[in-house]
Structures are given as structure tokens and as C-alpha cells.
Amino acid sequence: MEASKQAHKAHVLVVPFPGQGHINPMLQFSKRLASKGIKPTLTPTVYIAKSMHTTTIPTLYGPPIQLRPISDGYDDGGKNQAQSTAVYLDSLRVHGPKTLVQLVKKLIEEGDPVKAIIYDGFLPWALDVAKQFGLLGVVFFTQSCSVNSIYYHVQRGLIQLPLQGPGPSTVSVPGAPELQPWEVPSFVGQYGSYPFWFHVVLEQFSNIDQVDWVLCNIFYDMEKEVVDWMAKMWKIRTIGPTVPSYYLDKRLEDDKDYNLQFFKPNTILCKNWLDSKPKHSVIYISFGSAAKLSEEQFEELAQGLKISNQTFLWVVRESEQAKLPKRFIDETSELGLVVSWASQLEVLSHEATCCFVTHCGFNSVLEALCIGVPVVGVPQYTDQGTNAKFMEDVWRVGIRAKIDEKGIVRREEVEKCIREMMGGRKKEEFMMNVAKWKKLAKQAMDEGGSSDKNIDEFVAYLTEC
Ligand code: UDP
């Protein structure tokens, strides 16, 4: 082997599901591994890699992280090129493993073989590839342990579906609070709503008993009892939060943001605008990379913001902007700013930001916890309702907006939640709790902290095996 190839302790493939909320944590975890002497190679899809116009992620603390794509069958357009999400997922299931096998073989030919495949739970076929080559198979969960425990219980037939009997039935899994049907992940709670996603989330557990390690993007204090319960079955370790080091332990010098952004952030515009606002005055609103809101919900949010008369920064993706009420942007130009994408971490950590109205995507909730910003939860689907439940009742860092019988958060409720966040009765409690979680998150990632120790243990295992 060449000298350069011996410089690292082990070479691993990191295989994320092709979604923003999945690539972010797995790339961040790769950076942590790289800082500890492991060589991670990340496998985005061909289309994502092409759109990013880069083949490496440079790091100051070690060699750059290489991107070696695999295919989802839509190399020229990604998921937008597919007829439907269901068709896309089927195609990924066919082309993903085939091209992953080719990549593993290619790396052997290049004299740079991998020891392990660390794969997103949504891609269980990657474990079959790992086993085919005698490699370690490591599953990485980008969602919370409670959410995954519910999927596990359904997959094993321990929770029967549909949930709704004559009355609303609750769900309990070991270590987690009892969940009302609307707090259960929507693919389970609203059985049959997204059959193709239901299949994906359950399939995660089809071969889990063969994995060598289970890694979770949380820190232990967030879901202690659930982790302890899972530890009876699998070699599970908490390694998160995978928020860039700058916002936590600051040990990775250049690690300030997520490098592979699907949308171009309006960073300078947002920063200049926020700089001009007083401390703790701005409501930040974002529904992440995938949620699609109804026109009616847009109308209610927009009117609620107007009534509340507070400054706001609202991320509305380009594909969603036509749903904003006509003239809303003009009419509120004194009060707010609407952008198509932001550097969310910079916005959350800006001193002008007061609270975060979010769909409760798991990364967004983690970021709010780590940066210390109280939350108004407006969950839409998938795991967001469960995350909102934990955010409100377990981590106690905010409130969940109430929906009406049509599932819509009305303008009065938007205004009420904002008022609460601007100085309501519970504001002080939220601020105290976010400060507590921020400290705990940092401690977990600090040298010798729970997640850092777990990463070290994993690195030692990779090195020795
Ligand atoms: N994000 C961002 N800019 C935005 C909105 C979101 O950088 O304007 C990032 C956010 O920081 C998070 C990710 O996109 O890391 C979204 O992941 P999440 O799990 O919250 O939601 P998803 O997009 O998967 O629904």
C-alpha cells in the first residue's frame, strides 16, 4: 500500500439516504471520524454529487473527505426526475446496492479497501452489501430512538395497526412517554397515509439483528431509558448531536456548517437583516427541506404573523412560494424577510433570533437544543409529531401549536404561540431548559463526554478489527 493510504487507522464507507436531513448528520459524523484518524468516504447519489460541483469536503484537521457517488437510477435529475416518490424509492432499492457493490470492488482494486459500511437505516440493503464482502455493517439512525423503537415494535408485530379502535388508542414503548395517536409517527398513526414511506421505515428493522453496531444521532441524556432498552438487543451507541463543532465543543476548527446544501442559502442577506434587528426580537420560521404545506396553512401562518406584529424571518422554499398569499411579501416588508433558504445554524445562533417556529424535523429540533433557542412546533408528518411531543413534554423547550379539526394551525393560534415566546408565562422556563440542554449537548461532544467516548470506542474497534 502507498504511504498516503496507510496514514489513516481505517477506511469506511458512509452511505446516507439522499435527503438533506439525512446527509447533514452523516457528513457531520464523517467529520468527527476524520478528526480521529479514520478515513470516511461519503456516497451521495450521482445527481447530488453533480449538483454540489465538488468531489471532496476539505477539512483543516485531516485529509479532505472524498465523495464517491452511487446511483439512484436518476443520475440527471434525482428524485424530481422520478414519476413519484414511490417510483424513486423503488429505483434507489435497485440501483443503490448494485452501484455500492461496484464501488466496494473499485476501492479494493485501487488498493484502498474499506473495513466497514456505515449506512442510513433507510437503506438496509447496504448491510447485505457489507456482509457480502465480509465488512462490518453499522446502521446509523438519523431519527430519534423513540421513533425507531415504535417502528421496531410495528415491524415485529408488537404494535398492531391500524391504531384507531372505537376510541383513540395510545402507543407505549419502553422508556418513552405514552403517545396519543397524533403524537405517533404519522406513517404509523395514520396507517396507509404514505405506504412507500411506511415500508422504508419498517424495513430498517428487517435485518437489524445482523448489524455489528447501531449508532444514533442523539446524546444519551435525551432518551436514556429508550437507549438502555435498545442496548439489551443491539450494540447501540449515542454519537450525537452531529451539529457542527463550532456550535458545540469547538474542537473541529473549520466545522461551522453543513457542506452539502441542496438549496443555496441567502446567507449575507439574512445576516445583514438580522444585524439590523434588536436582540431577541426575531421569529425564525422554517419547515425544512421537504414538508409541503397547504395553501390554507400558508394563509393562516401569514395572517398570524401579521397580527402578531413581530419581526420575522421566514424560509419558504422556491417550490412553495406560490402558496404565499398574494402581496404578503410587499405588505410585510417592514416587518419581515422571506428567503428561499437560510444558513439555519447562523440564523438560530444570531442574537436577534428569539424563537424557532419549526416543523420539528429531527435535525431542526437538535439544532434548537444545541444552540439554545425555544421552539414552537408545527409538525406536518413523518416523525415530526413525535419530535414535537418530546420537545414540549420531555425536553420542555417550547410549545406545540394546536391544530383544528382540519389539521390546520389557525392564525389566532400562531399569534398566541408567538406571544408566549415573546414573553409569556413559560418563557423563562423555556429559556432555562434550552440553556440546560445546550450545556448537556456540548458536554456530550466535549473530550471524554458521553458521545465523544462512544465515538472513540467505535474508532478503536475499527482500528483493531
Ligand atoms: N436547513 C437549512 N436552511 C434552511 C432550512 C433548513 O440549512 O433554510 C437545514 C437545517 O439546519 C437541518 C436540515 O436543513 O439541518 C433539515 O433537516 P430536518 O431534519 O430539520 O428536516 P427535513 O428537511 O429532513 O424535513
Short mmCIF file of N, CA and C in Angstrom, two decimals, residues 52 62 67 73 116 120 124 127 129 146 152 162 190 228 266 289 354 356 388 393 418 420:
data_model
loop_
_atom_site.label_atom_id
_atom_site.label_comp_id
_atom_site.label_asym_id
_atom_site.label_seq_id
_atom_site.Cartn_x
_atom_site.Cartn_y
_atom_site.Cartn_z
N MET A 52 -23.61 19.40 -6.43
CA MET A 52 -22.77 20.08 -5.44
C MET A 52 -21.47 20.61 -6.06
N GLY A 62 -7.57 17.19 8.93
CA GLY A 62 -7.14 15.94 8.30
C GLY A 62 -7.34 16.03 6.81
N LEU A 67 -15.92 12.21 -1.87
CA LEU A 67 -17.28 11.84 -2.26
C LEU A 67 -17.17 10.85 -3.41
N GLY A 73 -30.53 5.67 -9.91
CA GLY A 73 -31.21 5.42 -11.18
C GLY A 73 -31.66 6.71 -11.87
N ALA A 116 -15.61 -1.08 6.84
CA ALA A 116 -16.99 -1.03 7.33
C ALA A 116 -17.86 -0.22 6.40
N ASP A 120 -27.27 4.59 6.41
CA ASP A 120 -28.51 5.14 6.93
C ASP A 120 -29.52 4.02 7.12
N PRO A 124 -31.41 -0.42 4.22
CA PRO A 124 -30.95 -1.67 4.85
C PRO A 124 -30.22 -2.60 3.89
N LEU A 127 -26.48 -3.17 4.31
CA LEU A 127 -25.97 -4.19 5.23
C LEU A 127 -25.69 -5.49 4.46
N VAL A 129 -24.80 -5.69 1.41
CA VAL A 129 -23.55 -5.48 0.65
C VAL A 129 -22.35 -5.66 1.60
N SER A 146 -36.77 6.89 20.15
CA SER A 146 -38.17 6.57 20.44
C SER A 146 -38.92 6.29 19.14
N TYR A 152 -39.74 -0.31 15.19
CA TYR A 152 -39.31 -1.69 15.50
C TYR A 152 -40.50 -2.51 16.01
N PRO A 162 -54.40 -0.96 12.06
CA PRO A 162 -54.39 0.46 12.42
C PRO A 162 -54.63 0.66 13.91
N GLN A 190 -51.27 7.39 11.17
CA GLN A 190 -52.25 7.48 10.07
C GLN A 190 -51.93 6.37 9.08
N ASP A 228 -31.25 2.54 26.80
CA ASP A 228 -30.94 1.39 27.67
C ASP A 228 -31.73 0.15 27.24
N ASN A 266 -29.39 32.19 1.47
CA ASN A 266 -29.24 33.65 1.34
C ASN A 266 -28.49 34.18 2.57
N SER A 289 -36.57 20.88 4.50
CA SER A 289 -36.26 20.71 3.09
C SER A 289 -37.36 20.00 2.30
N CYS A 354 -35.20 35.08 18.41
CA CYS A 354 -35.88 34.90 19.70
C CYS A 354 -36.45 33.49 19.83
N PHE A 356 -38.00 29.75 17.40
CA PHE A 356 -37.94 28.99 16.16
C PHE A 356 -39.28 28.29 15.95
N ALA A 388 -42.17 16.72 18.23
CA ALA A 388 -42.84 17.85 18.87
C ALA A 388 -43.27 17.48 20.30
N ASP A 393 -42.89 18.07 25.99
CA ASP A 393 -43.17 17.41 27.28
C ASP A 393 -41.97 16.71 27.91
N ILE A 418 -46.73 32.85 19.38
CA ILE A 418 -45.66 33.86 19.26
C ILE A 418 -45.66 34.74 20.51
N GLU A 420 -46.54 33.93 23.45
CA GLU A 420 -45.96 33.13 24.53
C GLU A 420 -44.43 33.18 24.47
#
